[in-house]
XYZ file of C-alpha atoms in Angstrom:
388
model
C -23.493 16.259 15.924
C -21.298 13.550 14.448
C -19.333 13.711 11.195
C -17.627 10.345 11.653
C -17.672 7.458 14.105
C -14.283 5.939 15.002
C -16.037 3.131 16.881
C -17.496 1.588 13.719
C -15.835 -1.609 12.440
C -12.895 -0.951 10.108
C -10.799 -2.903 7.673
C -7.185 -2.078 6.817
C -8.135 0.561 4.233
C -11.502 1.928 5.343
C -10.242 4.637 7.704
C -8.082 6.145 4.961
C -11.082 6.190 2.616
C -13.138 7.953 5.272
C -10.383 10.492 5.912
C -10.198 11.288 2.190
C -13.932 12.012 2.314
C -13.550 14.208 5.380
C -10.637 16.168 3.893
C -12.852 17.020 0.932
C -16.171 17.555 2.703
C -15.539 18.209 6.398
C -11.894 19.025 7.191
C -12.758 20.034 10.760
C -14.780 17.013 11.830
C -16.574 16.171 15.064
C -17.233 12.814 16.683
C -19.299 11.987 19.752
C -17.056 9.049 20.665
C -15.262 9.057 24.035
C -17.204 12.070 25.286
C -16.787 14.023 22.062
C -13.760 15.390 20.214
C -12.767 17.313 17.105
C -10.415 16.074 14.391
C -8.258 18.127 12.029
C -7.866 16.357 8.676
C -5.967 18.783 6.434
C -2.176 19.034 6.324
C -2.099 22.823 6.771
C -4.375 22.717 9.824
C -2.561 19.832 11.513
C 0.846 21.434 10.904
C -0.312 24.819 12.188
C -1.905 23.389 15.343
C 1.152 21.243 16.106
C 3.396 24.301 15.805
C 1.175 26.596 17.905
C 1.806 25.344 21.443
C 0.375 28.522 22.973
C -3.080 27.974 21.465
C -3.121 24.168 21.276
C -1.815 22.755 24.565
C -1.026 19.122 25.456
C -1.152 19.373 29.251
C -4.918 18.790 29.441
C -5.164 15.802 27.076
C -2.472 14.492 24.766
C -4.229 11.621 23.004
C -7.717 10.602 21.850
C -9.054 8.545 23.504
C -7.484 9.529 26.819
C -5.569 6.522 28.167
C -3.524 8.053 31.026
C -4.477 6.485 34.357
C -1.862 8.127 36.565
C 0.106 11.363 36.805
C 1.602 13.463 34.036
C 4.411 11.997 31.952
C 6.900 14.542 30.619
C 7.676 15.778 28.101
C 4.529 14.953 26.118
C 2.092 15.789 28.927
C 3.637 19.208 29.564
C 3.629 22.486 27.678
C 6.666 24.694 27.131
C 8.578 25.910 28.980
C 7.753 23.303 31.643
C 8.498 20.409 29.267
C 11.826 21.826 28.047
C 14.220 20.458 30.740
C 13.021 16.917 30.098
C 13.524 17.151 26.330
C 16.886 18.849 26.865
C 18.037 15.904 28.993
C 16.920 13.286 26.450
C 17.794 14.957 23.144
C 21.628 14.565 23.341
C 21.201 10.800 23.757
C 19.013 10.576 20.652
C 21.107 12.336 18.024
C 21.951 10.492 14.813
C 25.550 10.126 15.988
C 24.576 8.715 19.386
C 22.007 6.232 18.091
C 24.262 5.003 15.260
C 26.153 2.842 17.768
C 22.994 0.759 18.229
C 22.855 -0.274 14.565
C 24.605 -3.659 15.126
C 22.333 -4.339 18.113
C 19.188 -3.512 16.105
C 20.356 -5.663 13.198
C 21.149 -8.607 15.462
C 17.738 -8.436 17.156
C 15.977 -8.184 13.779
C 17.851 -11.182 12.372
C 17.132 -13.325 15.428
C 13.391 -12.621 15.382
C 12.960 -12.855 11.615
C 15.033 -16.040 11.295
C 12.638 -17.657 13.780
C 9.691 -16.650 11.584
C 11.428 -17.853 8.419
C 12.161 -21.236 9.996
C 8.476 -21.952 10.537
C 7.291 -20.643 7.172
C 5.223 -17.666 8.278
C 3.464 -16.029 11.171
C 2.195 -12.729 12.532
C 4.784 -10.080 11.653
C 3.297 -7.693 14.219
C 3.283 -10.000 17.234
C 6.417 -12.010 16.433
C 8.593 -9.166 15.163
C 7.077 -5.678 15.343
C 5.979 -5.908 18.978
C 9.269 -7.390 20.192
C 12.090 -5.699 18.310
C 11.617 -2.080 19.503
C 11.167 -3.124 23.137
C 14.500 -4.918 23.113
C 16.191 -2.001 21.353
C 14.844 0.462 23.915
C 15.988 -1.776 26.741
C 19.536 -1.586 25.404
C 19.237 2.194 24.954
C 18.080 2.439 28.592
C 21.121 0.356 29.714
C 18.967 -2.301 31.340
C 20.695 -5.509 32.497
C 19.944 -8.664 30.456
C 17.430 -10.077 32.941
C 15.493 -6.786 32.908
C 15.365 -6.742 29.110
C 13.242 -9.902 29.129
C 10.969 -8.429 31.801
C 10.441 -5.224 29.821
C 9.913 -7.194 26.626
C 7.116 -9.227 28.210
C 5.357 -6.345 29.996
C 5.842 -4.033 27.021
C 4.350 -6.582 24.644
C 1.326 -7.044 26.920
C 0.850 -3.277 27.180
C 1.142 -2.912 23.414
C -1.495 -5.557 22.713
C -3.815 -4.169 25.410
C -3.689 -0.635 24.001
C -4.186 -1.812 20.434
C -7.088 -4.057 21.476
C -8.779 -1.286 23.499
C -8.558 -3.485 26.621
C -8.662 -0.766 29.281
C -8.308 -3.109 32.271
C -5.174 -4.751 30.895
C -3.833 -1.387 29.695
C -4.098 -0.025 33.237
C -2.539 -3.129 34.777
C 0.460 -3.168 32.442
C 0.867 0.616 32.603
C 1.263 0.385 36.377
C 3.803 -2.417 35.968
C 5.799 -0.145 33.662
C 5.657 2.576 36.321
C 7.054 0.092 38.845
C 9.918 -0.674 36.455
C 10.588 3.038 35.995
C 10.667 3.687 39.758
C 13.087 0.799 40.255
C 15.347 2.141 37.521
C 15.362 5.664 38.995
C 16.224 4.272 42.443
C 19.082 2.233 40.969
C 20.515 5.195 39.067
C 20.302 7.362 42.184
C 22.342 4.775 44.064
C 24.789 4.150 41.198
C 24.632 6.822 38.488
C 25.906 6.103 34.979
C 27.446 8.577 32.552
C 24.652 11.112 31.814
C 25.957 11.405 28.257
C 25.110 7.727 27.741
C 22.180 7.062 30.073
C 18.760 8.756 29.971
C 17.837 8.186 33.623
C 21.160 9.536 34.869
C 20.824 12.547 32.551
C 17.386 13.369 33.986
C 18.652 12.991 37.550
C 21.557 15.331 36.785
C 19.331 18.035 35.273
C 18.848 21.216 37.256
C 16.298 24.024 36.833
C 17.222 27.184 38.781
C 19.524 25.013 40.845
C 16.806 22.500 41.744
C 16.626 18.849 40.697
C 13.648 17.639 38.696
C 10.912 16.074 40.898
C 11.378 12.323 41.342
C 7.845 11.449 40.240
C 8.208 13.534 37.084
C 11.452 11.705 36.266
C 9.627 8.415 36.835
C 6.871 9.638 34.510
C 9.428 10.548 31.852
C 11.087 7.141 32.026
C 7.656 5.495 31.859
C 6.910 7.576 28.761
C 10.231 6.669 27.173
C 9.715 2.974 27.900
C 6.633 2.803 25.669
C 6.667 5.779 23.305
C 8.836 3.923 20.826
C 7.135 0.543 21.168
C 3.677 0.861 19.648
C 4.358 2.943 16.531
C 6.992 0.548 15.067
C 4.659 -2.428 15.578
C 1.847 -0.764 13.653
C 4.151 0.585 10.932
C 5.888 -2.761 10.373
C 2.479 -4.381 9.976
C 1.410 -1.758 7.439
C 4.617 -2.126 5.425
C 4.159 -5.896 5.353
C 0.615 -5.444 4.013
C 1.799 -3.006 1.338
C 4.676 -5.181 0.143
C 2.455 -8.268 0.133
C 0.031 -6.447 -2.134
C 2.782 -4.965 -4.334
C 5.048 -7.857 -5.230
C 6.843 -5.781 -7.877
C 7.945 -3.248 -5.245
C 8.946 -6.061 -2.897
C 11.118 -7.552 -5.657
C 12.576 -4.157 -6.572
C 13.660 -3.428 -2.991
C 15.113 -6.928 -2.602
C 17.116 -6.466 -5.797
C 18.387 -2.992 -4.862
C 18.645 -2.457 -1.073
C 20.091 1.030 -1.698
C 16.485 2.117 -2.353
C 15.330 1.100 1.115
C 16.034 4.414 2.958
C 14.022 6.349 0.352
C 11.284 3.722 0.451
C 11.183 4.037 4.221
C 10.622 7.802 3.940
C 7.573 7.141 1.774
C 6.312 4.400 4.092
C 6.587 6.817 7.028
C 4.404 9.268 5.105
C 1.929 6.793 3.665
C 1.449 4.763 6.838
C 1.947 7.372 9.546
C 0.813 5.332 12.554
C -0.903 8.107 14.523
C -4.348 9.589 14.169
C -5.152 10.565 17.729
C -2.452 12.831 19.183
C -4.498 15.495 20.907
C -4.354 19.170 21.729
C -6.768 21.394 23.641
C -7.371 24.980 22.438
C -6.992 27.694 25.046
C -9.582 29.843 23.249
C -12.245 29.341 20.599
C -10.708 28.548 17.207
C -12.555 28.905 13.899
C -11.364 26.876 10.902
C -13.178 26.253 7.618
C -16.293 27.927 9.000
C -16.499 25.758 12.133
C -15.713 26.910 15.657
C -13.929 24.600 18.073
C -14.778 25.772 21.606
C -11.978 26.347 24.095
C -11.271 23.340 26.283
C -12.553 20.639 23.913
C -10.118 17.918 22.749
C -8.789 18.078 19.194
C -7.154 15.114 17.456
C -4.363 16.011 15.034
C -4.872 13.276 12.451
C -1.352 12.984 11.053
C -2.397 9.909 9.070
C -4.883 12.039 7.142
C -2.627 15.084 6.807
C 0.134 13.016 5.208
C -2.186 11.905 2.395
C -3.549 15.388 1.696
C -3.669 15.798 -2.095
C -3.125 19.556 -1.731
C 0.410 18.744 -0.545
C 1.216 15.260 -1.874
C 0.251 14.491 -5.461
C -1.657 11.202 -5.626
C -1.227 11.083 -1.866
C -2.673 7.603 -1.368
C -0.054 6.035 -3.658
C 3.508 4.930 -2.948
C 6.138 6.926 -4.840
C 9.881 6.605 -4.393
C 11.842 9.856 -4.164
C 8.950 12.271 -3.681
C 10.365 15.768 -4.161
C 8.629 17.249 -1.095
C 9.218 14.624 1.582
C 10.248 17.435 3.935
C 6.538 18.276 4.166
C 5.690 14.915 5.724
C 4.450 15.208 9.315
C 5.235 11.648 10.386
C 7.459 12.816 13.256
C 5.227 15.783 14.124
C 5.995 19.477 14.202
C 6.795 22.125 16.762
C 7.846 21.745 20.376
C 6.551 18.169 20.598
C 8.238 16.888 17.444
C 9.436 13.343 18.120
C 12.649 13.557 20.131
C 13.484 9.956 19.222
C 13.136 10.387 15.449
C 16.722 9.326 14.698
C 16.386 6.090 16.662
C 12.978 5.367 15.115
C 14.357 5.851 11.610
C 17.364 3.627 12.342
C 15.096 0.885 13.685
C 12.722 1.013 10.743
C 15.369 1.140 7.991
C 17.214 -1.813 9.534
C 13.911 -3.653 10.087
C 12.935 -3.294 6.429
C 16.417 -4.231 5.220
C 16.383 -7.327 7.394
C 12.834 -8.349 6.441
C 13.873 -8.400 2.790
C 17.205 -10.055 3.578
C 16.035 -12.848 5.906
C 12.465 -13.579 4.824
C 11.611 -15.323 1.567
C 9.072 -13.724 -0.742
C 6.050 -13.070 1.480
C 2.346 -12.537 0.966
C -0.698 -12.151 3.166
C -2.135 -15.238 4.823
C -5.636 -13.877 5.449
C -7.054 -10.401 5.920
C -4.966 -8.105 8.146
C -6.538 -6.904 11.382
C -6.227 -3.119 11.778
C -5.578 -1.249 14.976
C -7.960 1.412 16.233
C -7.626 4.932 17.640
C -5.173 6.382 18.557
C -3.057 4.431 16.038
C -3.774 3.368 12.475
C -2.239 0.415 10.664
C -1.622 -3.284 11.203
C -2.385 -4.974 14.528
C -2.263 -8.569 13.270
C -0.743 -9.315 9.861
C -0.329 -12.982 9.071
C 2.276 -13.759 6.404
C 3.209 -16.875 4.478
C 6.494 -17.348 2.693
C 7.137 -18.852 -0.698
């Protein structure tokens, strides 16, 4: 039984058209791809499953298709309460107040990368900007020395491209390199700890549960998760925004003329181009929705990208609208116990990225058809721009 096939060729818009069809005709859809999985398409169902961590667990499989080659990586690969100490260690370093100090760093990185693109009259906004900026920001947040920032930037970029291109061999190779970097960082922080209020690795090493330290390999897994969790989504989202603004020159001109609109525009871009369609849960018992029964133990994709265009929640959901009155209903950062712990840093990065794109790049338009990414993300993988 197959209601949709995620392995079919796609263009930038085709998946969203298919999801609109599924929301109307088959909101609990099944695909035979990757051994078979279910997909929730409606906002209410995705929100409910994300919030119900007792019924829909992440510890069995947390993404469709499954891409984990090694051990579990907290907190996303764990269920509560097991995941809680890891989130509790990271959350204080990712508050709006704590991440605000990185604003000048983010802006400087954005200007450097975008000025290089402007100087040559165009290029791939995903590869030359989107895939590089967040890696360098995360390296600063992780307190890596300058020479390690370049190493992470290179390995992170290779991992990003491998995942987006469905290159499993390269994904495994670069994933293991990221594990090696995480182990080295944990060993260094054990030898010379930093202030746990300013350093994620030191905070994890200082955490105690019933008087016991967290297991070393689980800390390594957490650092490995942190190293990449904020890399791929910004790349895809930046590509999607570039496509949208290239197609809507009036909006591009409006945001250039009035940068005060950019934070509100970014909220709508988060909703409209939510970069995830494959975050997975596994039901602990049979679940019946819309007349279909999902058997216990079978993977379920929470298709946030579909939920955030659901017309039952967002009027004219496929269109861009500034200042939507119900933006609080957007699921772009998830819901429940696995809601994105780095949301404040992600929002800072993306607002500054959009501000800087409009500040440093001349009027831009597409230079050829954009290449979309595939499951588990949705959006731009290669977006060539020309300036004029």
